[in-house]
Amino acid sequence: MTAMQNVSLGAHYAVHLPAPDDFAFWRERARALIQCDIPPDRISWVEPGSTGDLFAAEGPARREKRLPTPEPDAQPVRASKRFMKLARNAALHSDQQRFGLLYRMLWRLQSNPRAMEDKADPDVRQIEELDKSVRRDSHKMHAFVRFRAVDEDHYVAWFEPDHHIVRANASFFMRRFANMNWSILTPRGCIHWDGETMRESGPARREDAPQGDPVEDLWKSYYASIFNPARLKVGAMLSEMPKKYWKNMPEAELIPDLIAGAQAREAGMVAAGEREERGRPDTLEAVARGIAGCRDCPIAECGTRAVMGEGPPNAPLMIVGEQPGDQEDIGGRPFIGPAGQLLDDYLNSTGIDRAAAYVTNAVKHFKFAQRGKRRIHQSPQAKEIDTCRWWLEAEREIVKPRLVLALGASAARSFLGKTVSISKARGASIALEDGAELWVTAHPSYLLRLDGEAREKQSALFANDLAAVRERLVELGV
Ligand code: URA
């Protein structure tokens, strides 16, 4: 039976979307339906929990009618880049008719590929309106989410989006607050980041979120970190934060200093450029001398010393952590504290010889906050990791490892230039420019922070990742 025969004359189809923001699902179904020549008025797009199933009255069998499948040689579906760009965003709108509207437009594009160019066309205008409204909502989320501390290590924010934008904006917050443990609660679903993996959960209520003042220091450091004179004009930055909000926002008091500090930061960037001109050190001893004297970021003023990597200068495996901790700062060697002991246990049980590996960190100084006698680990900011990357790259150029094992999101960022979710990056190698293979796994101190089932699960994943690295070393014969 051909697809066309399969399509009974005048039949209606209900397409049930698994989630209200599942554009990929809509796109796949829409393509197939167009290829089967099903016109827009014979399809209802139903999102979870909606009353939008126009054909529900015709009974469940009718609703679940199997969708036709296109012939293998069906004509490809035409969609302009502009349509796809707008549609991806418009699909996040809360208007229940949006998927039908997008299908109608896609249908029309098949006979008139330039239909999107008609600015006066009511469908085009409506799609543009939806896109604009979703963009405005995302912008509000970026600008006005405020975290509150629920305990020393966990921050929670409440936000009420107008549209289904939460999942689509998760990576924005992941990048901005990469090294924190945070949750954003919303009535449309929640996202949680623990410094390594992103998790989702169902809708929350206002009462689930903590009340009180936002965490001023945290917000200020975020704000200062995005205030980059090279990328943002001061005016644009200020216009993101309308004056009427200033009095409620802890970061507003930073603005005069930030403007004054912009020139100093520019000077810092010039210094980094000069460093580049001098060229990278070409021995590990020169790297050690270089990091000891480096003052290119504020962490360099912290702690006792820069901690240099250690291991054979031609090691086939390079293991990279985040930054030295309290004990490493005192002892002057990487991974000799509790996280290092856990790492050693796993390396031993996997059969990887630590002494044959070069072990180092993405950031060379210990960043901490003094609390009484204790020095509490503070995660490095993205730009601090990026600044220190120069030294890590120098170490890698000298050692030339075949495999690099990045422990945690900070180390992974050093190689990938962006923050990635460990759950997505682990399990397969990533080719680096010089042909080395990057393997990403969790940081052992992440395991130390977990307990119960979560610890068991993450420990098993960690052990698997190390086993894959060991297997690869054996395959390479190194
Ligand atoms: N954590 C790291 O990332 N590196 C160390 O050296 C110690 C703890």
Coordinates of C-alpha atoms and ligand atoms in Angstrom, one line a residue:
M1 CA 0.0 0.0 0.0
T2 CA 1.4 3.4 -0.9
A3 CA 1.4 6.4 1.5
M4 CA -1.3 8.0 -0.6
Q5 CA -3.5 4.9 -0.4
N6 CA -2.9 4.8 3.3
V7 CA -4.4 8.3 3.6
S8 CA -8.1 7.8 3.7
L9 CA -10.0 10.6 2.1
G10 CA -10.8 13.4 4.6
A11 CA -9.3 11.6 7.6
H12 CA -8.3 13.7 10.5
Y13 CA -5.1 13.2 12.5
A14 CA -4.2 14.2 16.0
V15 CA -0.5 14.5 16.6
H16 CA 0.3 14.3 20.3
L17 CA 3.5 16.2 21.2
P18 CA 5.5 14.6 24.1
A19 CA 6.3 18.1 25.5
P20 CA 5.0 21.6 24.7
D21 CA 8.5 22.7 23.7
D22 CA 9.4 19.7 21.5
F23 CA 10.2 21.4 18.3
A24 CA 12.2 18.5 17.0
F25 CA 9.3 16.2 17.3
W26 CA 6.9 18.7 15.6
R27 CA 9.5 19.1 12.7
E28 CA 9.8 15.4 12.2
R29 CA 6.0 14.8 12.2
A30 CA 5.4 17.9 10.1
R31 CA 7.8 16.7 7.4
A32 CA 6.2 13.3 7.2
L33 CA 2.7 14.7 7.0
I34 CA 3.6 17.1 4.3
Q35 CA 5.3 14.3 2.3
C36 CA 2.0 12.4 2.7
D37 CA 0.1 15.4 1.4
I38 CA -2.1 15.9 4.5
P39 CA -3.4 19.5 4.4
P40 CA -3.3 21.6 7.6
D41 CA -7.1 21.5 8.2
R42 CA -6.9 17.7 8.7
I43 CA -4.4 17.8 11.6
S44 CA -4.7 18.8 15.2
W45 CA -1.5 19.3 17.2
V46 CA -2.1 18.4 20.8
E47 CA 0.3 19.2 23.5
P48 CA 0.3 17.5 26.9
G49 CA -2.5 18.6 29.2
S50 CA -4.1 20.8 26.5
T51 CA -7.7 20.8 25.5
G52 CA -6.6 21.4 21.9
D53 CA -7.6 18.0 20.5
L54 CA -10.4 19.1 18.3
F55 CA -11.2 15.5 17.4
A56 CA -11.4 14.1 20.9
A57 CA -15.1 13.8 20.7
E58 CA -14.7 11.3 18.0
G59 CA -13.3 8.8 20.5
P60 CA -9.8 7.5 21.4
A61 CA -9.5 5.2 18.4
R62 CA -10.0 8.2 16.2
R63 CA -7.5 10.3 18.2
E64 CA -4.8 7.6 18.1
K65 CA -5.3 7.0 14.3
R66 CA -1.9 5.9 13.0
L67 CA -0.1 8.7 11.1
P68 CA 0.6 7.9 7.5
T69 CA 4.3 7.3 6.6
P70 CA 5.8 8.8 3.5
E71 CA 7.2 6.8 0.6
P72 CA 11.0 6.4 0.6
D73 CA 11.2 8.4 -2.6
A74 CA 8.8 11.2 -1.4
Q75 CA 9.8 14.8 -2.4
P76 CA 12.0 16.5 0.2
V77 CA 10.2 19.2 2.2
R78 CA 11.2 22.8 1.5
A79 CA 11.7 25.2 4.3
S80 CA 13.7 28.4 4.2
K81 CA 16.3 29.1 6.8
R82 CA 14.3 32.1 8.0
F83 CA 11.2 30.0 8.5
M84 CA 13.2 27.4 10.5
K85 CA 14.8 30.0 12.7
L86 CA 11.5 31.8 13.5
A87 CA 9.6 28.5 13.9
R88 CA 12.1 27.1 16.4
N89 CA 11.4 30.0 18.7
A90 CA 7.7 30.5 17.9
A91 CA 7.2 26.9 18.9
L92 CA 8.0 27.8 22.5
H93 CA 5.1 30.3 22.7
S94 CA 2.2 29.4 24.9
D95 CA -0.4 30.0 22.2
Q96 CA -2.1 26.6 21.7
Q97 CA -2.5 27.2 17.9
R98 CA 1.2 27.7 17.2
F99 CA 2.0 24.3 15.9
G100 CA -1.0 24.4 13.5
L101 CA 0.1 27.9 12.4
L102 CA 3.6 26.6 11.7
Y103 CA 2.4 23.6 9.8
R104 CA 0.1 25.8 7.7
M105 CA 3.1 28.0 6.8
L106 CA 5.3 25.0 6.1
W107 CA 2.5 23.7 3.8
R108 CA 2.3 26.9 2.0
L109 CA 6.1 27.1 1.5
Q110 CA 5.9 23.9 -0.6
S111 CA 4.0 25.7 -3.4
N112 CA 5.5 29.2 -2.7
P113 CA 9.0 29.0 -1.3
R114 CA 9.1 32.8 -0.9
A115 CA 5.9 33.1 1.1
M116 CA 7.9 34.1 4.2
E117 CA 9.1 37.2 2.4
D118 CA 5.6 38.8 2.3
K119 CA 5.7 41.0 5.4
A120 CA 2.0 41.8 5.1
D121 CA 1.0 38.1 5.1
P122 CA -1.1 37.4 8.3
D123 CA 0.6 34.0 8.9
V124 CA 4.1 35.5 8.6
R125 CA 3.1 38.4 10.9
Q126 CA 1.7 36.1 13.4
I127 CA 4.8 33.8 13.4
E128 CA 7.0 36.9 13.8
E129 CA 4.9 38.1 16.7
L130 CA 5.2 34.8 18.5
D131 CA 9.0 34.7 17.9
K132 CA 9.3 38.3 19.3
S133 CA 7.3 37.5 22.4
V134 CA 9.3 34.4 23.1
R135 CA 12.6 36.3 22.7
R136 CA 11.3 39.0 25.0
D137 CA 10.5 36.3 27.6
S138 CA 13.9 34.6 27.3
H139 CA 15.6 38.0 27.7
K140 CA 13.6 38.7 30.9
M141 CA 14.6 35.3 32.2
H142 CA 18.3 36.0 31.6
A143 CA 18.1 39.5 33.1
F144 CA 15.8 39.0 36.1
V145 CA 16.4 35.5 37.6
R146 CA 17.7 36.0 41.1
F147 CA 19.2 33.2 43.1
R148 CA 18.7 32.8 46.9
A149 CA 20.9 30.5 49.0
V150 CA 19.1 27.6 50.5
D151 CA 22.2 26.2 52.1
E152 CA 25.9 26.9 51.8
D153 CA 26.1 25.2 48.5
H154 CA 22.7 25.4 46.8
Y155 CA 21.1 28.3 45.2
V156 CA 17.5 28.5 44.1
A157 CA 15.6 31.0 41.9
W158 CA 11.9 31.4 41.1
F159 CA 10.8 32.6 37.7
E160 CA 7.4 32.8 36.0
P161 CA 7.9 32.6 32.3
D162 CA 5.0 33.5 29.9
H163 CA 6.1 30.8 27.5
H164 CA 7.7 27.3 27.3
I165 CA 11.2 28.7 27.5
V166 CA 12.8 27.1 30.5
R167 CA 14.5 24.1 28.8
A168 CA 15.6 26.2 25.9
N169 CA 17.4 28.6 28.2
A170 CA 19.0 26.0 30.5
S171 CA 22.4 26.1 28.7
F172 CA 22.5 29.9 29.2
F173 CA 22.4 29.5 32.9
M174 CA 24.7 26.5 32.8
R175 CA 27.4 28.6 31.1
R176 CA 26.9 31.6 33.4
F177 CA 26.8 29.7 36.7
A178 CA 28.8 26.7 35.6
N179 CA 30.4 25.8 38.9
M180 CA 27.5 26.3 41.2
N181 CA 24.8 24.0 42.4
W182 CA 21.5 25.8 41.4
S183 CA 17.9 25.2 40.6
I184 CA 15.5 27.4 38.7
L185 CA 11.9 26.7 39.7
T186 CA 9.0 27.7 37.5
P187 CA 5.4 26.8 37.2
R188 CA 6.2 25.3 33.7
G189 CA 8.9 22.9 35.0
C190 CA 12.2 23.2 36.7
I191 CA 15.9 22.8 35.9
H192 CA 18.7 21.8 38.2
W193 CA 22.4 22.0 37.7
D194 CA 24.9 20.5 40.1
G195 CA 28.1 21.7 38.4
E196 CA 28.2 18.5 36.4
T197 CA 24.8 17.5 35.0
M198 CA 21.5 19.1 34.2
R199 CA 18.3 17.6 35.5
E200 CA 14.7 18.5 34.9
S201 CA 11.7 18.1 37.2
G202 CA 8.0 19.0 36.9
P203 CA 6.3 22.3 37.7
A204 CA 6.9 24.0 41.0
R205 CA 4.8 26.5 43.1
R206 CA 5.9 29.9 44.3
E207 CA 6.0 28.5 47.9
D208 CA 8.6 25.9 46.9
A209 CA 11.1 28.6 46.3
P210 CA 12.9 30.4 49.2
Q211 CA 11.9 33.9 50.0
G212 CA 14.1 36.7 51.0
D213 CA 16.9 38.7 49.5
P214 CA 18.8 37.5 46.5
V215 CA 22.4 36.4 47.1
E216 CA 24.1 39.7 46.5
D217 CA 27.7 38.6 46.3
L218 CA 26.9 35.9 43.9
W219 CA 24.9 38.1 41.7
K220 CA 27.4 40.9 41.8
S221 CA 30.2 38.5 40.7
Y222 CA 28.0 37.2 37.9
Y223 CA 27.3 40.7 36.8
A224 CA 30.9 41.8 37.0
S225 CA 31.9 38.7 35.0
I226 CA 29.5 39.5 32.2
F227 CA 30.6 43.1 32.2
N228 CA 33.2 42.6 29.5
P229 CA 34.2 45.9 27.8
A230 CA 35.5 44.0 24.8
R231 CA 32.2 42.4 24.1
L232 CA 29.6 44.7 25.5
K233 CA 29.1 48.4 25.2
V234 CA 28.3 50.0 28.5
G235 CA 25.1 51.5 27.1
A236 CA 23.8 48.1 25.9
M237 CA 24.5 46.7 29.3
L238 CA 22.6 49.4 31.1
S239 CA 19.7 49.3 28.7
E240 CA 19.4 45.6 29.6
M241 CA 18.7 46.7 33.1
P242 CA 16.1 49.5 33.1
K243 CA 16.8 52.2 35.6
K244 CA 13.5 51.7 37.4
Y245 CA 14.8 48.2 38.5
W246 CA 18.1 49.5 39.8
K247 CA 17.0 50.1 43.3
N248 CA 16.0 46.4 43.7
M249 CA 19.1 45.0 42.2
P250 CA 22.3 44.4 44.2
E251 CA 24.4 44.7 41.1
A252 CA 23.3 48.3 40.3
E253 CA 25.8 49.7 42.9
L254 CA 28.6 48.1 40.9
I255 CA 27.9 50.1 37.8
P256 CA 30.1 53.2 38.5
D257 CA 33.0 51.0 39.5
L258 CA 32.6 48.7 36.5
I259 CA 32.7 51.6 34.1
A260 CA 35.8 52.9 35.8
G261 CA 37.3 49.3 35.9
A262 CA 36.7 48.7 32.2
Q263 CA 39.9 50.4 31.2
A264 CA 41.9 48.4 33.7
R265 CA 40.5 45.2 32.3
E266 CA 41.3 46.3 28.8
A267 CA 44.9 46.8 30.0
G268 CA 44.8 43.2 31.4
M269 CA 43.7 42.0 28.0
V270 CA 46.6 43.9 26.4
A271 CA 48.9 42.1 28.8
A272 CA 47.5 38.8 27.8
G273 CA 48.2 39.7 24.2
E274 CA 51.8 40.6 25.1
R275 CA 52.2 37.2 26.8
E276 CA 51.0 35.6 23.5
E277 CA 53.7 37.5 21.7
R278 CA 56.5 36.4 24.0
G279 CA 55.5 32.8 23.0
R280 CA 54.8 29.8 25.2
P281 CA 57.4 28.3 27.4
D282 CA 58.8 25.2 25.9
T283 CA 59.9 23.2 29.0
L284 CA 58.0 22.2 32.1
E285 CA 60.5 24.1 34.2
A286 CA 59.7 27.2 32.3
V287 CA 56.0 26.6 32.8
A288 CA 56.6 26.2 36.5
R289 CA 58.5 29.5 36.7
G290 CA 55.8 31.2 34.6
I291 CA 52.9 30.1 36.7
A292 CA 54.7 31.1 39.9
G293 CA 55.0 34.6 38.6
C294 CA 51.7 34.9 36.8
R295 CA 49.3 37.6 38.0
D296 CA 46.9 37.6 35.0
C297 CA 43.8 36.9 37.1
P298 CA 42.8 37.6 40.7
I299 CA 43.2 34.0 41.9
A300 CA 47.0 34.4 41.5
E301 CA 46.9 36.5 44.7
C302 CA 45.2 33.6 46.5
G303 CA 46.9 30.8 48.5
T304 CA 50.5 29.9 49.1
R305 CA 51.7 29.0 45.6
A306 CA 50.9 28.0 42.1
V307 CA 50.7 24.2 41.9
M308 CA 52.5 22.8 38.9
G309 CA 51.5 19.5 37.2
E310 CA 53.6 16.4 37.9
G311 CA 54.5 13.2 36.0
P312 CA 56.7 12.0 33.2
P313 CA 57.3 14.8 30.6
N314 CA 56.3 12.4 27.8
A315 CA 53.3 10.7 29.6
P316 CA 50.7 9.1 27.2
L317 CA 47.9 10.2 29.5
M318 CA 47.3 13.6 31.0
I319 CA 44.8 13.9 33.9
V320 CA 43.4 17.3 34.4
G321 CA 41.5 18.5 37.5
E322 CA 40.0 21.9 38.3
Q323 CA 42.4 23.7 40.6
P324 CA 44.5 22.8 43.7
G325 CA 42.6 22.4 46.9
D326 CA 43.7 23.3 50.4
Q327 CA 46.1 20.4 50.8
E328 CA 47.5 20.7 47.3
D329 CA 48.2 24.4 48.0
I330 CA 50.1 23.5 51.2
G331 CA 51.9 20.5 49.8
G332 CA 52.6 22.1 46.3
R333 CA 51.5 18.9 44.4
P334 CA 48.2 18.2 42.5
F335 CA 45.6 15.7 43.8
I336 CA 47.1 14.9 47.2
G337 CA 44.0 15.7 49.3
P338 CA 40.7 13.8 49.7
A339 CA 39.7 14.1 46.0
G340 CA 43.2 12.9 45.1
Q341 CA 42.9 9.9 47.3
L342 CA 39.5 8.9 45.8
L343 CA 41.0 9.4 42.3
D344 CA 44.0 7.2 43.3
D345 CA 41.6 4.4 44.5
Y346 CA 39.7 4.5 41.2
L347 CA 42.9 4.6 39.1
N348 CA 44.3 1.6 41.0
S349 CA 41.2 -0.5 40.7
T350 CA 40.9 0.3 37.0
G351 CA 44.6 -0.5 36.4
I352 CA 45.8 2.9 35.4
D353 CA 49.2 3.8 36.8
R354 CA 49.0 7.3 38.1
A355 CA 52.8 7.5 38.2
A356 CA 52.9 7.0 34.4
A357 CA 50.4 9.8 33.9
Y358 CA 50.9 13.6 33.9
V359 CA 48.6 15.0 36.5
T360 CA 47.7 18.7 36.5
N361 CA 44.9 21.3 36.9
A362 CA 43.0 23.7 34.7
V363 CA 43.7 26.5 37.1
K364 CA 47.0 26.7 38.9
H365 CA 46.1 28.6 42.1
F366 CA 43.8 27.6 45.0
K367 CA 40.8 29.9 45.0
F368 CA 39.1 30.0 48.4
A369 CA 37.1 32.1 50.9
Q370 CA 38.5 32.4 54.4
R371 CA 35.9 31.3 57.0
G372 CA 37.5 31.6 60.4
K373 CA 40.4 29.2 60.2
R374 CA 39.0 27.3 57.3
R375 CA 39.7 28.0 53.7
I376 CA 36.6 27.1 51.7
H377 CA 37.0 26.1 48.1
Q378 CA 35.6 28.6 45.6
S379 CA 35.0 27.5 42.0
P380 CA 37.0 29.4 39.4
Q381 CA 35.0 31.6 37.1
A382 CA 34.9 30.8 33.4
K383 CA 37.2 33.7 32.5
E384 CA 39.7 32.6 35.2
I385 CA 39.7 29.1 33.6
D386 CA 40.1 30.7 30.2
T387 CA 43.0 32.8 31.3
C388 CA 44.9 29.9 32.9
R389 CA 44.3 27.8 29.8
W390 CA 47.4 29.3 28.3
W391 CA 49.6 27.4 30.8
L392 CA 47.7 24.2 30.5
E393 CA 48.1 24.3 26.7
A394 CA 51.8 24.9 27.2
E395 CA 52.0 21.8 29.4
R396 CA 50.1 19.8 26.8
E397 CA 52.3 21.0 24.0
I398 CA 55.4 19.8 25.9
V399 CA 54.0 16.5 27.2
K400 CA 52.1 15.7 24.0
P401 CA 49.8 13.1 25.7
R402 CA 47.8 10.8 23.4
L403 CA 44.8 10.9 25.8
V404 CA 43.6 13.6 28.0
L405 CA 41.2 12.9 30.9
A406 CA 39.3 16.0 32.0
L407 CA 37.9 15.6 35.5
G408 CA 34.8 17.9 35.8
A409 CA 33.3 20.8 34.0
S410 CA 36.1 23.3 34.6
A411 CA 38.7 21.0 33.1
A412 CA 36.5 20.1 30.2
R413 CA 36.0 23.8 29.6
S414 CA 39.7 24.3 29.3
F415 CA 39.8 22.1 26.3
L416 CA 36.5 22.8 24.7
G417 CA 36.3 26.5 25.3
K418 CA 32.8 26.3 26.6
T419 CA 31.0 24.8 29.5
V420 CA 29.5 21.3 28.8
S421 CA 27.3 19.0 30.7
I422 CA 29.4 16.0 31.9
S423 CA 26.5 13.7 31.3
K424 CA 26.5 14.7 27.6
A425 CA 30.2 14.8 27.1
R426 CA 31.2 11.6 28.8
G427 CA 31.4 8.1 27.3
A428 CA 33.1 8.9 24.0
S429 CA 36.3 10.6 23.0
I430 CA 36.5 14.1 21.5
A431 CA 39.2 14.8 19.0
L432 CA 41.4 17.7 19.9
E433 CA 43.1 19.8 17.2
D434 CA 46.5 18.1 17.5
G435 CA 45.0 14.6 17.2
A436 CA 45.0 13.9 21.0
E437 CA 41.8 12.4 22.4
L438 CA 39.8 14.1 25.1
W439 CA 37.8 12.0 27.5
V440 CA 35.5 13.8 30.0
T441 CA 34.3 12.5 33.3
A442 CA 33.1 13.9 36.6
H443 CA 35.4 15.4 39.2
P444 CA 36.1 13.0 42.1
S445 CA 35.1 15.8 44.6
Y446 CA 31.7 15.7 43.0
L447 CA 31.4 12.0 44.1
L448 CA 32.6 13.0 47.6
R449 CA 29.7 15.5 47.9
L450 CA 27.1 12.8 47.0
D451 CA 25.6 10.0 49.1
G452 CA 23.2 7.1 48.9
E453 CA 21.9 6.1 45.5
A454 CA 23.2 9.1 43.7
R455 CA 26.8 8.4 44.9
E456 CA 26.5 4.8 43.8
K457 CA 25.2 5.7 40.4
Q458 CA 27.8 8.4 39.8
S459 CA 30.6 6.2 41.1
A460 CA 29.6 3.5 38.7
L461 CA 29.6 6.0 35.8
F462 CA 33.0 7.3 36.9
A463 CA 34.5 3.8 37.1
N464 CA 33.1 3.1 33.6
D465 CA 34.7 6.3 32.2
L466 CA 38.1 5.3 33.7
A467 CA 37.7 1.8 32.3
A468 CA 37.1 3.2 28.8
V469 CA 40.2 5.3 29.1
R470 CA 42.3 2.3 30.2
E471 CA 40.9 0.3 27.3
R472 CA 41.9 3.0 24.9
L473 CA 45.4 3.2 26.3
V474 CA 45.7 -0.5 25.8
E475 CA 44.4 -0.3 22.3
L476 CA 46.9 2.4 21.5
G477 CA 49.6 0.3 23.0
V478 CA 50.9 3.1 25.3
Ligands
URA1 N1 40.9 19.1 43.0 C1 41.4 19.3 41.8 O1 40.7 19.6 40.8 N2 42.7 19.3 41.7 C2 43.5 19.0 42.7 O2 44.7 19.0 42.5 C3 42.9 18.7 43.9 C4 41.6 18.7 44.1

